[in-house]
PDB file of C-alpha atoms and ligand atoms in Angstrom:
ATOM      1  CA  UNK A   1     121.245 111.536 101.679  1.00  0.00           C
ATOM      2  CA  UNK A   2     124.033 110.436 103.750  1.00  0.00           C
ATOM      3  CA  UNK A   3     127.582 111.018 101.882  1.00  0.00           C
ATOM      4  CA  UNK A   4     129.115 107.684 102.881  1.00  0.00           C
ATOM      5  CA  UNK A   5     125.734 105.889 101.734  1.00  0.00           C
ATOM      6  CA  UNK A   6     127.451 103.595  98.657  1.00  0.00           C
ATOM      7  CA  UNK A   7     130.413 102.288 101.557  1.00  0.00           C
ATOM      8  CA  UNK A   8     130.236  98.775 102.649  1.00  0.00           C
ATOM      9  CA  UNK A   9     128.685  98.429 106.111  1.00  0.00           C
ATOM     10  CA  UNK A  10     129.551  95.289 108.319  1.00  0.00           C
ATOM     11  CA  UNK A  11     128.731  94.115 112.144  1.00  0.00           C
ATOM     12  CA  UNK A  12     131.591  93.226 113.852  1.00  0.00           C
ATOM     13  CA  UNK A  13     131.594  92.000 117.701  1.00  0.00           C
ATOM     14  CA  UNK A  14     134.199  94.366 118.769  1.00  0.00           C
ATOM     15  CA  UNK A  15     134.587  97.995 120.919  1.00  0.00           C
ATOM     16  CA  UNK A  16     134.817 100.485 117.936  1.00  0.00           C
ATOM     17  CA  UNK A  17     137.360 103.630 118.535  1.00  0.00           C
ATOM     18  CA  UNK A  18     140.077 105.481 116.221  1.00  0.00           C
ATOM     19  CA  UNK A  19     142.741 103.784 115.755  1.00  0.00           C
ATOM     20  CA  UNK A  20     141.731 100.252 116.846  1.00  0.00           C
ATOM     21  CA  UNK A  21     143.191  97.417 114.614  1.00  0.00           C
ATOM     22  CA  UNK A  22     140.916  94.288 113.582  1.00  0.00           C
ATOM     23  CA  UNK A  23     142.182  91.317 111.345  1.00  0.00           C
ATOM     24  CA  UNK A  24     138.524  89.748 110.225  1.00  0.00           C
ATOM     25  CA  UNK A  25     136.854  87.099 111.059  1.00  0.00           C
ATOM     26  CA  UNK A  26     137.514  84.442 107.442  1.00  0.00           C
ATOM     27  CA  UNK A  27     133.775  84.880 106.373  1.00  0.00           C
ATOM     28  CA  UNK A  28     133.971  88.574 105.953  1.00  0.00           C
ATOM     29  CA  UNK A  29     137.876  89.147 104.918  1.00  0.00           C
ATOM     30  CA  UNK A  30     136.507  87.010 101.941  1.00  0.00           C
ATOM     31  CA  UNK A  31     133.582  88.966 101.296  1.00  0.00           C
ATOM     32  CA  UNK A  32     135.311  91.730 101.630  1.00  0.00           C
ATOM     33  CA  UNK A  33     138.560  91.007  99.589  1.00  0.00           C
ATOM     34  CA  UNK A  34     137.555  88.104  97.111  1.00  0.00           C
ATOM     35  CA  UNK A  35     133.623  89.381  96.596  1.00  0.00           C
ATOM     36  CA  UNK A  36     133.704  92.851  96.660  1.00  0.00           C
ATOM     37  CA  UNK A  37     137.291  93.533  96.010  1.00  0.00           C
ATOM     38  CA  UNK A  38     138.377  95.668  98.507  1.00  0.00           C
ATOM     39  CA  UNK A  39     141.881  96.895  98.245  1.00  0.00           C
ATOM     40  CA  UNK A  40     144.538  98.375 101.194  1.00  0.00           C
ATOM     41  CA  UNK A  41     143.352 102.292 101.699  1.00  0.00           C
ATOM     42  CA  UNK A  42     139.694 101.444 100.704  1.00  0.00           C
ATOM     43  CA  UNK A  43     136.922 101.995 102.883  1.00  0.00           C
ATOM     44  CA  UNK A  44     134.030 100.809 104.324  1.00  0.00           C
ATOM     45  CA  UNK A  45     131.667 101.080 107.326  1.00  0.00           C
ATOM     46  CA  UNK A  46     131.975  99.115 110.787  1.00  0.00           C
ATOM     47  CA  UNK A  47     129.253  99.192 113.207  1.00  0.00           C
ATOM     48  CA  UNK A  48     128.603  97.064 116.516  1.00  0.00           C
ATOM     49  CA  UNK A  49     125.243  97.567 117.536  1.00  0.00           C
ATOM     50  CA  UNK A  50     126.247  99.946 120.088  1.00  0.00           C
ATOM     51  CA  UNK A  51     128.844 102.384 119.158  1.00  0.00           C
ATOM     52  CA  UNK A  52     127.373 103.930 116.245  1.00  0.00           C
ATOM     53  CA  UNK A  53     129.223 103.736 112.697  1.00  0.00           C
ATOM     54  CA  UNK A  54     132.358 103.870 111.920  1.00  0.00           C
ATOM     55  CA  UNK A  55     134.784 104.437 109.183  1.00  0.00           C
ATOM     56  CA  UNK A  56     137.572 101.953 108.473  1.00  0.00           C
ATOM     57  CA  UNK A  57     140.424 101.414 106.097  1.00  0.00           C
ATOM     58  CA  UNK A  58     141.587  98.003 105.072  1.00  0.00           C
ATOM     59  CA  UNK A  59     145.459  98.200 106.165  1.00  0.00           C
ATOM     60  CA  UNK A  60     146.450  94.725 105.007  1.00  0.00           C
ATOM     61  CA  UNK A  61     145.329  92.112 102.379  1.00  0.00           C
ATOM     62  CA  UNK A  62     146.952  88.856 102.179  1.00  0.00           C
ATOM     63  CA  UNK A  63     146.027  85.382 101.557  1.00  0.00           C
ATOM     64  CA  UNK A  64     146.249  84.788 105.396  1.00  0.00           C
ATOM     65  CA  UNK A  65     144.573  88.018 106.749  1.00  0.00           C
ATOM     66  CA  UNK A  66     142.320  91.100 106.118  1.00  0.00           C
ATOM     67  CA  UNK A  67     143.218  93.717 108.838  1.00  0.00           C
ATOM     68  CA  UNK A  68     140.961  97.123 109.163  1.00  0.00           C
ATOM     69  CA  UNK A  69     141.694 100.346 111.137  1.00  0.00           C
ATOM     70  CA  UNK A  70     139.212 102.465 112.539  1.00  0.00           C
ATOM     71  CA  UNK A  71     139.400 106.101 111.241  1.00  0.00           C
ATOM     72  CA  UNK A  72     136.634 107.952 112.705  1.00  0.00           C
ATOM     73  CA  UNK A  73     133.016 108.025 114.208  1.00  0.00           C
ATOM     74  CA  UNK A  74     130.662 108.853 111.407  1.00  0.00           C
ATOM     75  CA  UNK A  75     127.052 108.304 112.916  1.00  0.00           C
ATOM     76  CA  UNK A  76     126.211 108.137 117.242  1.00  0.00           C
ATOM     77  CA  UNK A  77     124.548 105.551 118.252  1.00  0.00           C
ATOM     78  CA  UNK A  78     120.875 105.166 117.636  1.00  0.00           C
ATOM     79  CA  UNK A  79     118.369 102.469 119.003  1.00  0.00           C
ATOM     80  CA  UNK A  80     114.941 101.669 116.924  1.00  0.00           C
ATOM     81  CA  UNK A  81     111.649 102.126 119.138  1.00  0.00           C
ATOM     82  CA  UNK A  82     111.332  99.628 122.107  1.00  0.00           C
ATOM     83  CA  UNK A  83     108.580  97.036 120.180  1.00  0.00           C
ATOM     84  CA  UNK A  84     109.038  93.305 120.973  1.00  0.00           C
ATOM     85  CA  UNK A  85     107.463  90.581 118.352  1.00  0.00           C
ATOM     86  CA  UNK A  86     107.017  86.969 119.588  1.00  0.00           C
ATOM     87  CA  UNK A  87     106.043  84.530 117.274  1.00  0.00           C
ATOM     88  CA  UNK A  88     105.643  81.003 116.954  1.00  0.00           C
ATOM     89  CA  UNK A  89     108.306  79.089 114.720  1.00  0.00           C
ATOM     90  CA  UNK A  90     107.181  78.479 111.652  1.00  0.00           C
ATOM     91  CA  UNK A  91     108.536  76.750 108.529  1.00  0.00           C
ATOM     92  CA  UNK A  92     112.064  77.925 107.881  1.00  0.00           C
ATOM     93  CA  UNK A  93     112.431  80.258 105.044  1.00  0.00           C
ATOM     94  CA  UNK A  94     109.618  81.595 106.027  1.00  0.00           C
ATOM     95  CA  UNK A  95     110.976  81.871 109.725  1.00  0.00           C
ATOM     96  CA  UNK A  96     113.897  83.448 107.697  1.00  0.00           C
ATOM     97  CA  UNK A  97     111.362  86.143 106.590  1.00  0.00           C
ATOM     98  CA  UNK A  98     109.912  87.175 109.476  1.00  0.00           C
ATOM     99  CA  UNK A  99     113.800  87.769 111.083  1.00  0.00           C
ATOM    100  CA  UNK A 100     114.791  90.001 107.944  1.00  0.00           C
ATOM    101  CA  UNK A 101     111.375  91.875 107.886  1.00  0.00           C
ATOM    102  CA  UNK A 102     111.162  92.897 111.871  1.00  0.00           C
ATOM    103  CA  UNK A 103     114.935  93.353 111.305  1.00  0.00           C
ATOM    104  CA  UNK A 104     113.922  96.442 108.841  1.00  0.00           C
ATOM    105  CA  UNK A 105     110.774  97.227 110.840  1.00  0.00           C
ATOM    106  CA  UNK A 106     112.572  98.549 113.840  1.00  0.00           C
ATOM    107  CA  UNK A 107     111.930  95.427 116.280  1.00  0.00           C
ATOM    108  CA  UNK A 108     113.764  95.675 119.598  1.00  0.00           C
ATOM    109  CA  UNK A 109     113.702  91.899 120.652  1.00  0.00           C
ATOM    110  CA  UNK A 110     112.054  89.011 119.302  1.00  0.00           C
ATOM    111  CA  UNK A 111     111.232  86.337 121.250  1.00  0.00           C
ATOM    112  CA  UNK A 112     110.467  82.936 119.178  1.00  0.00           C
ATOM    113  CA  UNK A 113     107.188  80.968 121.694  1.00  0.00           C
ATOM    114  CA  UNK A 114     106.320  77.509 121.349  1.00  0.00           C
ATOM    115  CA  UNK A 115     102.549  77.172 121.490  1.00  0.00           C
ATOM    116  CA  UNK A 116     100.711  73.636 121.142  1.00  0.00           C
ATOM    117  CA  UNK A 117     100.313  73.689 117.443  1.00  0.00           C
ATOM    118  CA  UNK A 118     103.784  74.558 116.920  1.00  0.00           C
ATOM    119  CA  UNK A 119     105.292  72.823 114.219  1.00  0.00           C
ATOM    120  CA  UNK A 120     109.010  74.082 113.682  1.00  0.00           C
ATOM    121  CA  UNK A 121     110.126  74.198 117.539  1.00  0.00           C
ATOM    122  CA  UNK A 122     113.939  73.284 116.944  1.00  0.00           C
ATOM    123  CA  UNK A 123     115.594  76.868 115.821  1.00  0.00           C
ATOM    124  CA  UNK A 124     118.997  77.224 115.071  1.00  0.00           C
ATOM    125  CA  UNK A 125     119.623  80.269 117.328  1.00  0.00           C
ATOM    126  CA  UNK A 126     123.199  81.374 116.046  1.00  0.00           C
ATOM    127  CA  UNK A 127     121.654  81.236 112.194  1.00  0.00           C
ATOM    128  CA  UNK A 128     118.873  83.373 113.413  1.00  0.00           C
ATOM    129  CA  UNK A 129     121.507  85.772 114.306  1.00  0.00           C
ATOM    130  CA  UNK A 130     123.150  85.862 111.427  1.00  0.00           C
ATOM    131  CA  UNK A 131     120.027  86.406 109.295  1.00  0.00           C
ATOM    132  CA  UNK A 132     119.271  89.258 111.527  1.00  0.00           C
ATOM    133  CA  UNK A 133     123.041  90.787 110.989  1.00  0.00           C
ATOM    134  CA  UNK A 134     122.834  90.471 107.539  1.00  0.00           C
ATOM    135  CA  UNK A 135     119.596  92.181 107.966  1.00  0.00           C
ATOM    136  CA  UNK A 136     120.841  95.352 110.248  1.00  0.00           C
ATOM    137  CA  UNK A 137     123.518  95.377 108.175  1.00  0.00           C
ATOM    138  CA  UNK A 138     121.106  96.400 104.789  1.00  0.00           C
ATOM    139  CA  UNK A 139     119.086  98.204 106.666  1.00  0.00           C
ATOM    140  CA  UNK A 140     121.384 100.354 108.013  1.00  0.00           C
ATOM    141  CA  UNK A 141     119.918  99.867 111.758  1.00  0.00           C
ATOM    142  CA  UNK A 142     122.805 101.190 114.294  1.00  0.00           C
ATOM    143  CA  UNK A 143     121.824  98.546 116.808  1.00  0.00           C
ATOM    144  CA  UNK A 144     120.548  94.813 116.328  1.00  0.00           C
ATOM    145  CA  UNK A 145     117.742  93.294 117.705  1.00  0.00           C
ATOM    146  CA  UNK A 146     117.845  90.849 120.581  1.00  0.00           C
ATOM    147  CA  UNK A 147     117.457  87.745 120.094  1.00  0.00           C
ATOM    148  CA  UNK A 148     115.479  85.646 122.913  1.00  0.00           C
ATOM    149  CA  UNK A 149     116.022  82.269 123.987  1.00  0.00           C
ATOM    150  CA  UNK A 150     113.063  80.132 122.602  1.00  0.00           C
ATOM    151  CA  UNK A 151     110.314  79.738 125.741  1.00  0.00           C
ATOM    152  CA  UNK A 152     106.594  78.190 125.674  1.00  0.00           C
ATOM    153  CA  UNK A 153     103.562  80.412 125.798  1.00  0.00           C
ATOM    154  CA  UNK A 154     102.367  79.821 129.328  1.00  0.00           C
ATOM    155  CA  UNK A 155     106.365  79.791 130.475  1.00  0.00           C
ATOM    156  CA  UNK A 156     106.048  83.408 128.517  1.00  0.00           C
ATOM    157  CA  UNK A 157     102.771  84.495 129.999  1.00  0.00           C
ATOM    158  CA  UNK A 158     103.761  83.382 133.473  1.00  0.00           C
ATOM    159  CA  UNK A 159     106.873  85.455 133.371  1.00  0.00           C
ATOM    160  CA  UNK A 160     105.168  88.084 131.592  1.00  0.00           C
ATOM    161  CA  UNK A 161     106.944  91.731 132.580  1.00  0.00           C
ATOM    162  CA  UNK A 162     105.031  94.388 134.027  1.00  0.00           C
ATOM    163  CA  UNK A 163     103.489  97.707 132.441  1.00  0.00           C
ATOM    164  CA  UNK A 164     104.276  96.131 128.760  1.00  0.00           C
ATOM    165  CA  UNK A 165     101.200  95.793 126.956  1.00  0.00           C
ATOM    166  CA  UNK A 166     100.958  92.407 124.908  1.00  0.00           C
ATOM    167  CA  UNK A 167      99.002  92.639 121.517  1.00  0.00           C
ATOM    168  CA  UNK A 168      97.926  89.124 120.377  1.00  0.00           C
ATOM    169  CA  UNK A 169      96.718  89.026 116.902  1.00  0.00           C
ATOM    170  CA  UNK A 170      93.849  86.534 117.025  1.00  0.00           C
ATOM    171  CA  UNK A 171      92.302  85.049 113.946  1.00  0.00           C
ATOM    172  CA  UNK A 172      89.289  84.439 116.355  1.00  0.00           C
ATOM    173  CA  UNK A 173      86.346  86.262 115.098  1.00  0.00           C
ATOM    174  CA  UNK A 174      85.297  88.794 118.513  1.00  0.00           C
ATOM    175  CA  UNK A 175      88.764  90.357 118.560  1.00  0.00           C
ATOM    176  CA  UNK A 176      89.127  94.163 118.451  1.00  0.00           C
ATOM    177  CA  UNK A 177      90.364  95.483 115.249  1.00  0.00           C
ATOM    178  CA  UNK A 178      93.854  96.759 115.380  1.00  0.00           C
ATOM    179  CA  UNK A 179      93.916 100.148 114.234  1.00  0.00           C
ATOM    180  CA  UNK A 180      91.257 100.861 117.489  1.00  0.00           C
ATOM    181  CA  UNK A 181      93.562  99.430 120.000  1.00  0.00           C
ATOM    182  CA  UNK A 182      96.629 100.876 118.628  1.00  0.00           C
ATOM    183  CA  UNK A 183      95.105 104.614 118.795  1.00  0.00           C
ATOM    184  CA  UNK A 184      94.311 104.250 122.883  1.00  0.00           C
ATOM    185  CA  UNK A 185      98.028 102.519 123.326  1.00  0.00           C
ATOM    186  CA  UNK A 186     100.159 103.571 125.990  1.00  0.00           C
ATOM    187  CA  UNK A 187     103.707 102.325 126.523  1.00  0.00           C
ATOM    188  CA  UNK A 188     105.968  99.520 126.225  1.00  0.00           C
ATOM    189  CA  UNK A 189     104.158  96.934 123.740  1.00  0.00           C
ATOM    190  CA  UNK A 190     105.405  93.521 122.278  1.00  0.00           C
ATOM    191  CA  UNK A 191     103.482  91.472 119.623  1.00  0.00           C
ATOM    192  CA  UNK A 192     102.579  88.052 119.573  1.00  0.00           C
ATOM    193  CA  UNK A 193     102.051  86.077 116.461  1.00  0.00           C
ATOM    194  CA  UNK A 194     100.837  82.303 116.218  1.00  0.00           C
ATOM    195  CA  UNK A 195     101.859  78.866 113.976  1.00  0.00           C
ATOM    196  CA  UNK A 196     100.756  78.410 111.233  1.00  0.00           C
ATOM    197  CA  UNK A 197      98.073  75.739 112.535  1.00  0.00           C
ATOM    198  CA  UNK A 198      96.594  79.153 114.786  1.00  0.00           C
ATOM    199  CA  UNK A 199      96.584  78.773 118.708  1.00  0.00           C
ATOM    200  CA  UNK A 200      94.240  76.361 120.425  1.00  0.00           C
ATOM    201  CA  UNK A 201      90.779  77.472 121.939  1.00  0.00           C
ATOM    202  CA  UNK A 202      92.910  76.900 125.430  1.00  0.00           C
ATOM    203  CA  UNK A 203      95.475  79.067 124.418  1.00  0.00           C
ATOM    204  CA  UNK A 204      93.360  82.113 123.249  1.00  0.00           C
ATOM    205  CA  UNK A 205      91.435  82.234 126.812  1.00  0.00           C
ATOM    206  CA  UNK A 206      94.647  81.886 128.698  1.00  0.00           C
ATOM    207  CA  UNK A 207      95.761  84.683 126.446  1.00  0.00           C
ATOM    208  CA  UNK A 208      92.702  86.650 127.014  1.00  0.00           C
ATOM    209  CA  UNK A 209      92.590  85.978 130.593  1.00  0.00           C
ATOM    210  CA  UNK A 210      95.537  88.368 131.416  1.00  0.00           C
ATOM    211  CA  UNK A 211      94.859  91.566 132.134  1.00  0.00           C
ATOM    212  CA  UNK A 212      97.888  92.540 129.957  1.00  0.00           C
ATOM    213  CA  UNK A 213      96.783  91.256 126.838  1.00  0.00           C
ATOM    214  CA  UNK A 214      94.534  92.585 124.133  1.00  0.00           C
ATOM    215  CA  UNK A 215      93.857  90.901 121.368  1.00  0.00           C
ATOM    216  CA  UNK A 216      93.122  92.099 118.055  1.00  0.00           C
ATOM    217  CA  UNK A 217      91.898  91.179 114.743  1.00  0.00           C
ATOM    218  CA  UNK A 218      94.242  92.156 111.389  1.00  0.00           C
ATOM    219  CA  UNK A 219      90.870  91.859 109.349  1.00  0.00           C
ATOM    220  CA  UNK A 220      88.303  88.887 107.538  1.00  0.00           C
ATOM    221  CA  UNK A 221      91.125  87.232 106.324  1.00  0.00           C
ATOM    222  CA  UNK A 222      93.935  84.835 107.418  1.00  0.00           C
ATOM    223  CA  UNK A 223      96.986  85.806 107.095  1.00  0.00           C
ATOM    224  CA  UNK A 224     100.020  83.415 106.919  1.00  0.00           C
ATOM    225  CA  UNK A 225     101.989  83.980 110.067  1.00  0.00           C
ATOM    226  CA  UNK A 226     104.793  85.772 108.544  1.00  0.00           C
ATOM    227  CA  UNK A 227     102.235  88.317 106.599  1.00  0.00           C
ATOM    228  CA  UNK A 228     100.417  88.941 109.985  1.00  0.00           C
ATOM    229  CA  UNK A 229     103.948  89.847 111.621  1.00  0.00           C
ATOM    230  CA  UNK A 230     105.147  91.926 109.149  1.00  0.00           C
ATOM    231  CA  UNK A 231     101.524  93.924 109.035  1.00  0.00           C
ATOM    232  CA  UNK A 232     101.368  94.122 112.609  1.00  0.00           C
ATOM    233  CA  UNK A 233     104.878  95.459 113.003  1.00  0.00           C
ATOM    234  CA  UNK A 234     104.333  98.168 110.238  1.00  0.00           C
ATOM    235  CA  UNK A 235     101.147  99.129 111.798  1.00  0.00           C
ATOM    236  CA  UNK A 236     102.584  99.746 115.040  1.00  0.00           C
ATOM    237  CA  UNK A 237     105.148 101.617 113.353  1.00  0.00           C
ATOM    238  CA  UNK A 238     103.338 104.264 111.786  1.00  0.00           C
ATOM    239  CA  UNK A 239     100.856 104.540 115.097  1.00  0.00           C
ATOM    240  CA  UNK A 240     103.493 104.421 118.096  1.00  0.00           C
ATOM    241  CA  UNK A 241     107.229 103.759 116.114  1.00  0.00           C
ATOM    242  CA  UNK A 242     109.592 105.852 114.221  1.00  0.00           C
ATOM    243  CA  UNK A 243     107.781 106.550 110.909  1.00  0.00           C
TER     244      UNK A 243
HETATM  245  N1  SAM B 301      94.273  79.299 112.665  1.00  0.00           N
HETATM  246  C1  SAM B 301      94.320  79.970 111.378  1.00  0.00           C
HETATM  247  C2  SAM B 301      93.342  79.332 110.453  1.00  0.00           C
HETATM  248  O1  SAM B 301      92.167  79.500 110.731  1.00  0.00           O
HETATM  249  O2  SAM B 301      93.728  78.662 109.509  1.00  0.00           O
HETATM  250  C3  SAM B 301      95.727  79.989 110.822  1.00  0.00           C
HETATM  251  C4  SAM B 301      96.682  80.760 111.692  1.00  0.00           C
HETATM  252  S1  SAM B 301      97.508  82.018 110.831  1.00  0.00           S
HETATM  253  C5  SAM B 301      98.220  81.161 109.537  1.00  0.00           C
HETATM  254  C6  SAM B 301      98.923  82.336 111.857  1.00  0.00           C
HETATM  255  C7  SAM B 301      98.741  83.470 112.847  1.00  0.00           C
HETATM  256  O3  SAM B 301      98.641  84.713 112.169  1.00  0.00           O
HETATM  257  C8  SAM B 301      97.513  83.412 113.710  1.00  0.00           C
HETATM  258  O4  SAM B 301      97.674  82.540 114.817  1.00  0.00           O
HETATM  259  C9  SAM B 301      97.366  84.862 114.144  1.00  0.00           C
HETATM  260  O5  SAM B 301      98.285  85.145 115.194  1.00  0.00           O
HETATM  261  C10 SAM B 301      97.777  85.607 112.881  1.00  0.00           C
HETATM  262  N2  SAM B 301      96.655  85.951 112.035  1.00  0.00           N
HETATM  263  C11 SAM B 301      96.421  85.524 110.775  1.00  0.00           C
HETATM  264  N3  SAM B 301      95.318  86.095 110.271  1.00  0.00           N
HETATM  265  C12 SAM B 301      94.816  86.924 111.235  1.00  0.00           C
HETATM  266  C13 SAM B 301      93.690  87.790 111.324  1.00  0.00           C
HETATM  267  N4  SAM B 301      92.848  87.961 110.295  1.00  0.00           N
HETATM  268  N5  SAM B 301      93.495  88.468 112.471  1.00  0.00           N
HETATM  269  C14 SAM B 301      94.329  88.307 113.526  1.00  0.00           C
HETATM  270  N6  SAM B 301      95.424  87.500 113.506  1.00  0.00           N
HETATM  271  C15 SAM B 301      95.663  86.815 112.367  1.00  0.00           C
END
């Protein structure tokens, strides 16, 4: 059990080294100082996605301004397994979901797709990101997840990158089941879930027409898209991630 386990942890935006002064941003001096309390010489955990974690101090308190110092390095940096998920928008909260739970699964990137029976196709990207913060921050992730532009699926397909294997869970009865194409897996993967509506009878042969898609079944019944992304994440965790 790490010793510093009960400290606050927080993102911040910033190049982390000893020594290095930050007043915070108004959001978290509040948190910090009017929700949690945190007095001058108390400490807490900074960590910016890149430069592992650090310890801080709070040096200053006022009604202005919350100012930390950095002390010292207490974890290196660490990155989660490279796994990409891209799923189609759904409703909100459950949109929400689907950010915090591939947040704590370990996902790399996530890439929201707009297929044709896409209901929810207008995201609010920087709300996204702070879902997913909040997230890393819990989770105690050293790194955060990218977060992808929003792009349609053929734009997606078209552009697809080389050598990374695309899994496409498909509610169609002939596809594979998952735990058989996960054992033969080799390399880079990403994930690809659909709306809640399903993808159209076009979209699942363009999908199946590439040669670097397989798609695979997640059993006899359907799963709401946010269930199916959080089952296919774990089970690519425990066959190919960190668990
Ligand atoms: N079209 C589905 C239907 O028949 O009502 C609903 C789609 S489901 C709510 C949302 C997405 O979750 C699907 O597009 C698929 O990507 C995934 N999914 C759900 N159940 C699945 C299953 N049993 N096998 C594979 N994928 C599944």
């Amino acid at each position: 059990m790490r010793e510093n386990y009960t400290l606050t942890r927080i993102y911040m935006d910033a190049a982390l080294q000893a020594g290095a002064r930050f007043e915070l941003p108004k959001a978290q001096a509040h948190y910090l100082t009017n929700v949690l309390r945190l007095e001058v010489t108390d400490e807490l955990r900074v960590f910016n996605g890149n430069d592992g974690e650090w310890r801080a101090r709070v040096s200053d308190v006022s009604r202005k301004k919350t100012v930390i110092y950095i002390v010292d390095q207490l974890r290196a940096p660490q990155s989660c397994p490279d796994i990409w998920l891209c799923f189609a928008p759904v409703r909100k909260h459950r949109n929400a979901f689907i950010l915090e739970k591939a947040t704590e699964l370990g996902v790399s990137l996530m890439q929201p797709v707009v297929t044709e029976r896409t209901q929810h196709a207008k995201l609010r990207l920087d709300k996204m990101q702070s879902q997913i913060i909040e997230a890393a921050e819990q989770t105690e992730r050293l790194d955060l997840p990218t977060l992808k532009e929003t792009v349609n699926l053929d734009q997606m397909l078209h552009n697809w990158p080389d050598k990374r294997t695309l899994i496409f869970a498909d509610e169609g009865e002939d596809a594979e089941p998952v735990m058989n194409v996960l054992k033969k897996l080799k390399g880079p993967a990403a994930l690809l879930i659909g709306p809640e509506g399903g993808f159209t009878d076009r979209e699942r042969s363009h999908l199946r027409e590439q040669k670097f898609v397989k798609s695979v079944s997640l059993g006899p019944r359907i799963l709401r898209a946010d269930t199916a992304a959080l089952s296919l994440l774990t089970l690519w965790q425990a066959m190919q991630g960190d668990w």
